Amino acid sequence: MLGLTYLTFPLFPASCPEFPMPASPLSRLRSARLPALLLAAAVALAGCGPQDAGGATDTAPETGDSDSFPRVVQHELGETTIPERPERVVAVTDGGELASLLALGVEPVGFGKRNDPIRPWIEAAGGAEIESYDLAGTEVSFERIAAWKPDLLVVQAGFATKENLAQYSALAPTVVTSFIDWKDNLRQVSEATGTTEKAAELVAENEAAVEDAAKALSGSKGLKVQAITVFEGPEIYRLNDASPLGKLAPSLGLAPFPKAGTPGEAVDTVSLEKLADIDADVLLVQDFGDDGPYRALKEQEIWKRIPAVKTGKVIELSVEESEASYFDSVLTVPLNLQMLQDRLG
């Protein structure tokens, strides 16, 4: 019996710097109710020694490019030794780490399910057929995870912290994955599971898809596209160059998204008074199932002074498009490319 059965985290983990916690309910994203603000704290990257990272030993194994074991995996909270090729992998959440596992062809024995129904890209990759437990209340059940008898845990930064990493590591070697960069996430998961060759193929496929999308959008070269999300308050967030769409824009020939105000954060707040300063040829508006704040914003005079509103170049994204463009993963890159082609082409 474990001393601590549950840990409770904010629905968007405090150390996931990518997006602020919305005040409105994003039921299809995390749960039926969200706290007032996402804590936009940077991921704690303080180094922890091999023993702290779980599963590490005093004997350093080879760390070459091959998929042999044992191997050391560098991750968000240090490094972890994986003694042998894992056969019972658990994804602690249904975020980027689960997307990476499924894309790599590694079927976990279980995962924590925060979204009901699960996101479309997870379902399309076979996630609906995998055993899960309800994580909608953000309570990580160590007893439930232990029941799967894992030999590897992959967990996104924020759900694993310096303070609780030892509790995960007591169950199995633990790799803490990036929340904000799909390539880092894929690298970490593939190195831990011995599937780096497949990971290289996936990266190449996504890069080829970017090149194809750039050709399809050649007529939009230099187009200034920006994206916002509106929550109660109103709380208005503008995606910056560290966001999923912001990282794609330059490779597609689009104008760069605004620079991140704080390194490691992919959105910045925009005050109501500064809203008319959004200089975009096309303005994308994300929708997470509660458009009340957005509808209220459109009634305000300041909204009508935005250049893209004046020219009728506001595009309201669907919930599915918004979710895909909100969370970075190996499986959402193709969806975001297709969305941009459909919406801008």
Coordinates of C-alpha atoms in Angstrom, one line a residue, residues 11-339:
L11 CA -5.9 20.9 -15.0
F12 CA -3.2 22.6 -17.0
P13 CA -0.1 21.7 -14.9
A14 CA 1.6 24.7 -13.3
S15 CA 4.9 23.9 -15.0
C16 CA 3.4 23.7 -18.5
P17 CA 4.2 27.2 -19.7
E18 CA 2.5 27.0 -23.0
F19 CA -1.0 28.3 -22.2
P20 CA -2.8 30.2 -19.5
M21 CA -5.5 28.4 -17.6
P22 CA -8.8 29.5 -19.0
A23 CA -11.5 30.8 -16.7
S24 CA -14.3 29.2 -18.8
P25 CA -15.0 25.4 -18.8
L26 CA -13.0 23.6 -21.5
S27 CA -14.9 20.3 -21.1
R28 CA -13.5 18.7 -24.2
L29 CA -9.9 19.7 -23.2
R30 CA -9.4 18.7 -19.6
S31 CA -12.6 18.4 -17.5
A32 CA -16.0 19.9 -17.0
R33 CA -14.7 22.8 -15.0
L34 CA -11.4 24.7 -15.1
P35 CA -9.8 27.0 -12.6
A36 CA -9.7 30.7 -13.2
L37 CA -6.2 31.0 -14.8
L38 CA -3.6 28.6 -16.1
L39 CA -0.5 29.0 -14.1
A40 CA 2.0 30.1 -16.7
A41 CA 5.1 29.0 -14.9
A42 CA 8.1 27.8 -16.7
V43 CA 9.0 24.1 -16.5
A44 CA 11.2 23.4 -13.6
L45 CA 14.4 22.2 -15.3
A46 CA 16.5 22.1 -12.2
G47 CA 18.9 19.2 -12.6
C48 CA 18.4 16.2 -10.5
G49 CA 21.0 13.5 -10.2
P50 CA 20.5 10.1 -11.7
Q51 CA 19.3 8.7 -8.4
D52 CA 16.6 11.4 -8.2
A53 CA 15.4 10.8 -11.7
G54 CA 14.3 7.2 -10.9
G55 CA 15.8 4.0 -12.0
A56 CA 19.3 5.4 -12.4
T57 CA 22.3 3.5 -11.0
D58 CA 25.9 4.3 -10.3
T59 CA 27.0 2.4 -13.4
A60 CA 26.5 4.5 -16.4
P61 CA 25.3 2.4 -19.4
E62 CA 26.0 3.2 -23.0
T63 CA 24.0 6.1 -24.4
G64 CA 24.7 5.9 -28.1
D65 CA 22.2 6.2 -30.9
S66 CA 21.3 2.5 -31.0
D67 CA 18.2 1.2 -29.4
S68 CA 20.1 -1.2 -27.1
F69 CA 19.5 -1.4 -23.4
P70 CA 20.3 -0.4 -20.7
R71 CA 20.3 3.2 -21.8
V72 CA 20.1 6.7 -20.2
V73 CA 17.3 9.0 -21.2
Q74 CA 17.7 12.8 -20.7
H75 CA 14.4 14.4 -19.9
E76 CA 12.7 17.4 -18.4
L77 CA 13.8 16.6 -14.8
G78 CA 17.2 15.1 -15.3
E79 CA 18.0 11.6 -16.6
T80 CA 16.7 8.1 -16.0
T81 CA 18.3 4.7 -16.6
I82 CA 16.0 2.3 -18.5
P83 CA 17.5 -1.1 -17.6
E84 CA 15.8 -3.1 -20.4
R85 CA 13.4 -2.7 -23.2
P86 CA 10.1 -1.9 -21.5
E87 CA 7.0 -4.1 -22.2
R88 CA 4.5 -2.5 -19.8
V89 CA 4.5 1.2 -20.4
V90 CA 2.0 3.5 -18.7
A91 CA 1.2 7.1 -19.9
V92 CA 0.3 9.0 -16.8
T93 CA -1.9 11.4 -18.8
D94 CA -3.5 11.4 -22.3
G95 CA -1.3 14.3 -23.5
G96 CA 1.7 14.5 -25.7
E97 CA 3.3 11.4 -24.1
L98 CA 0.3 9.2 -25.1
A99 CA 0.3 10.7 -28.6
S100 CA 4.0 9.9 -29.0
L101 CA 3.6 6.3 -27.8
L102 CA 0.7 5.6 -30.2
A103 CA 2.5 7.3 -33.1
L104 CA 5.6 5.1 -32.3
G105 CA 3.5 1.9 -32.4
V106 CA 4.0 1.4 -28.6
E107 CA 0.7 0.4 -27.0
P108 CA 0.7 1.3 -23.3
V109 CA -1.0 -1.0 -20.8
G110 CA -2.9 2.0 -19.5
F111 CA -3.2 5.8 -19.3
G112 CA -4.8 8.5 -17.3
K113 CA -7.9 9.8 -19.2
R114 CA -8.6 13.5 -18.7
N115 CA -10.9 13.9 -21.7
D116 CA -14.2 12.2 -22.3
P117 CA -14.6 11.6 -25.1
I118 CA -10.9 11.4 -25.8
R119 CA -9.4 13.8 -28.4
P120 CA -10.0 12.8 -32.0
W121 CA -6.3 12.2 -32.9
I122 CA -5.9 9.9 -29.9
E123 CA -9.0 8.0 -30.9
A124 CA -7.8 7.7 -34.5
A125 CA -4.5 6.3 -33.3
G126 CA -6.3 3.5 -31.3
G127 CA -6.4 5.2 -27.9
A128 CA -10.0 4.4 -27.3
E129 CA -9.2 0.6 -27.1
I130 CA -6.6 1.0 -24.3
E131 CA -7.5 0.6 -20.7
S132 CA -7.6 3.9 -18.8
Y133 CA -8.7 5.4 -15.5
D134 CA -10.5 8.7 -14.9
L135 CA -8.1 11.6 -14.5
A136 CA -10.7 14.3 -15.2
G137 CA -10.4 15.4 -11.6
T138 CA -6.6 15.7 -12.0
E139 CA -6.0 13.2 -9.3
V140 CA -3.1 10.8 -10.2
S141 CA -3.8 7.5 -8.5
F142 CA -0.5 5.8 -7.8
E143 CA -2.4 2.7 -6.7
R144 CA -4.1 2.5 -10.0
I145 CA -0.9 3.0 -11.9
A146 CA 0.8 0.3 -9.7
A147 CA -1.9 -2.2 -10.6
W148 CA -0.8 -2.1 -14.2
K149 CA 2.7 -3.3 -13.0
P150 CA 4.5 -0.9 -15.2
D151 CA 8.2 -1.2 -16.2
L152 CA 8.2 2.4 -17.6
L153 CA 6.2 5.5 -16.8
V154 CA 6.1 8.5 -19.2
V155 CA 4.5 11.6 -17.7
Q156 CA 4.4 15.2 -18.9
A157 CA 6.2 17.9 -17.0
G158 CA 3.9 19.5 -14.4
F159 CA 2.2 16.2 -13.5
A160 CA 5.7 15.1 -12.5
T161 CA 7.7 17.7 -10.5
K162 CA 10.9 17.7 -8.5
E163 CA 8.8 17.2 -5.4
N164 CA 6.9 14.1 -6.5
L165 CA 9.2 12.5 -9.0
A166 CA 10.4 9.9 -6.4
Q167 CA 6.8 8.7 -6.0
Y168 CA 6.6 7.9 -9.7
S169 CA 10.1 6.4 -9.7
A170 CA 9.2 4.1 -6.9
L171 CA 6.8 2.3 -9.3
A172 CA 9.0 2.2 -12.4
P173 CA 11.7 4.1 -14.2
T174 CA 10.1 7.5 -15.0
V175 CA 10.7 9.8 -18.0
V176 CA 9.3 13.3 -17.7
T177 CA 8.3 14.6 -21.1
S178 CA 8.0 18.0 -22.6
F179 CA 4.6 19.7 -22.8
I180 CA 5.6 22.4 -25.2
D181 CA 7.6 20.8 -27.9
W182 CA 6.5 17.7 -29.8
K183 CA 9.9 16.9 -31.1
D184 CA 11.4 16.9 -27.6
N185 CA 8.5 14.8 -26.4
L186 CA 8.9 12.3 -29.2
R187 CA 12.6 12.0 -28.6
Q188 CA 12.2 11.4 -24.9
V189 CA 9.5 8.7 -25.4
S190 CA 11.3 7.0 -28.3
E191 CA 14.6 6.8 -26.4
A192 CA 12.8 5.4 -23.4
T193 CA 11.0 2.7 -25.5
G194 CA 13.8 1.9 -28.0
T195 CA 12.0 3.2 -31.0
T196 CA 14.3 6.0 -32.2
E197 CA 14.3 4.8 -35.8
K198 CA 10.5 5.1 -35.9
A199 CA 10.7 8.5 -34.3
A200 CA 13.1 9.7 -37.1
E201 CA 10.6 8.5 -39.6
L202 CA 7.8 10.4 -38.0
V203 CA 9.9 13.6 -37.8
A204 CA 10.7 13.2 -41.5
E205 CA 7.0 12.6 -42.4
N206 CA 5.9 15.8 -40.5
E207 CA 8.7 17.8 -42.1
A208 CA 7.7 16.6 -45.5
A209 CA 4.1 17.5 -44.7
V210 CA 5.3 21.0 -43.8
E211 CA 7.0 21.3 -47.1
D212 CA 3.9 20.2 -49.0
A213 CA 1.8 22.7 -47.0
A214 CA 4.2 25.5 -47.8
K215 CA 3.8 24.8 -51.5
A216 CA 0.0 24.7 -51.2
L217 CA 0.2 28.1 -49.3
S218 CA 2.6 29.7 -51.7
G219 CA 0.0 32.3 -52.6
S220 CA -0.1 33.3 -48.9
K221 CA 3.6 34.1 -48.6
G222 CA 4.1 36.8 -46.0
L223 CA 0.5 36.7 -44.8
K224 CA 0.2 38.0 -41.3
V225 CA -1.8 35.4 -39.4
Q226 CA -2.5 35.7 -35.7
A227 CA -4.7 33.7 -33.3
I228 CA -6.5 34.5 -30.1
T229 CA -8.5 32.7 -27.4
V230 CA -11.1 34.6 -25.3
F231 CA -12.2 33.5 -21.9
E232 CA -14.2 35.2 -19.1
G233 CA -13.1 38.6 -17.9
P234 CA -12.5 38.9 -20.8
E235 CA -9.2 37.2 -20.6
I236 CA -7.7 37.5 -24.1
Y237 CA -4.6 35.4 -25.0
R238 CA -2.7 35.8 -28.3
L239 CA -0.6 32.8 -29.6
N240 CA 3.0 33.7 -30.0
D241 CA 6.0 32.2 -31.9
A242 CA 6.4 29.4 -29.4
S243 CA 2.8 28.1 -29.9
P244 CA 2.0 25.2 -32.2
L245 CA 0.8 27.5 -35.0
G246 CA 3.6 30.0 -34.3
K247 CA 6.3 27.4 -34.8
L248 CA 4.8 26.3 -38.1
A249 CA 4.2 29.8 -39.6
P250 CA 7.8 30.6 -40.8
S251 CA 8.2 27.2 -42.4
L252 CA 5.0 27.8 -44.3
G253 CA 6.1 31.2 -45.6
L254 CA 3.7 33.0 -43.3
A255 CA 4.8 36.1 -41.4
P256 CA 6.3 35.2 -38.0
F257 CA 3.9 35.2 -35.0
P258 CA 4.7 37.8 -32.3
K259 CA 7.7 37.0 -30.1
A260 CA 7.0 35.4 -26.8
G261 CA 6.8 37.9 -24.0
T262 CA 8.4 35.3 -21.7
P263 CA 10.7 32.5 -22.9
G264 CA 9.0 29.2 -22.7
E265 CA 5.4 30.6 -22.8
A266 CA 3.4 30.2 -26.0
V267 CA 0.7 32.8 -25.4
D268 CA 0.7 36.3 -24.1
T269 CA -2.2 38.2 -22.6
V270 CA -3.6 41.1 -24.5
S271 CA -5.4 43.9 -22.6
L272 CA -8.8 45.0 -24.0
E273 CA -7.3 48.5 -24.6
K274 CA -4.6 47.0 -26.8
L275 CA -6.9 44.7 -28.8
A276 CA -7.1 47.0 -31.8
D277 CA -3.3 46.9 -32.1
I278 CA -3.4 43.3 -33.3
D279 CA -1.9 43.7 -36.7
A280 CA -3.0 40.7 -38.7
D281 CA -4.3 40.1 -42.2
V282 CA -6.2 37.1 -40.9
L283 CA -7.3 36.6 -37.3
L284 CA -8.0 33.0 -36.1
V285 CA -10.3 32.7 -33.0
Q286 CA -10.2 29.5 -31.1
D287 CA -13.3 27.9 -29.7
F288 CA -13.4 25.5 -26.8
G289 CA -17.1 25.0 -26.5
D290 CA -18.0 28.1 -24.5
D291 CA -18.3 31.1 -26.9
G292 CA -20.1 33.3 -24.4
P293 CA -17.0 35.5 -23.7
Y294 CA -16.2 35.8 -27.4
R295 CA -19.7 36.8 -28.3
A296 CA -19.6 39.4 -25.6
L297 CA -16.3 40.7 -26.8
K298 CA -17.7 41.1 -30.3
E299 CA -20.3 43.5 -29.0
Q300 CA -17.6 45.9 -27.7
E301 CA -16.5 48.9 -29.8
I302 CA -12.8 48.0 -29.5
W303 CA -13.4 44.7 -31.3
K304 CA -14.7 46.5 -34.4
R305 CA -11.4 48.5 -34.6
I306 CA -9.3 45.4 -35.1
P307 CA -7.9 45.6 -38.7
A308 CA -8.9 42.0 -39.5
V309 CA -12.4 42.6 -38.2
K310 CA -12.7 45.7 -40.5
T311 CA -11.7 43.7 -43.5
G312 CA -13.9 40.6 -42.6
K313 CA -10.8 38.4 -42.2
V314 CA -11.8 36.8 -38.9
I315 CA -11.9 33.0 -39.0
E316 CA -13.7 31.2 -36.2
L317 CA -12.1 27.7 -35.7
S318 CA -14.1 24.7 -34.7
V319 CA -13.6 23.1 -31.4
E320 CA -11.6 20.2 -32.9
E321 CA -9.4 22.7 -34.8
S322 CA -8.9 24.7 -31.7
E323 CA -7.9 21.7 -29.6
A324 CA -5.4 20.5 -32.2
S325 CA -3.8 24.0 -32.4
Y326 CA -3.7 24.4 -28.6
F327 CA -1.7 21.2 -27.8
D328 CA 1.6 20.3 -29.5
S329 CA 2.1 16.7 -30.3
V330 CA 3.4 14.5 -33.2
L331 CA -0.2 13.7 -34.1
T332 CA -1.5 17.3 -34.2
V333 CA 1.1 18.7 -36.6
P334 CA -0.6 17.2 -39.7
L335 CA -4.0 18.4 -38.4
N336 CA -2.7 21.9 -37.9
L337 CA -1.2 21.9 -41.4
Q338 CA -4.4 20.8 -42.9
M339 CA -6.4 23.4 -41.0

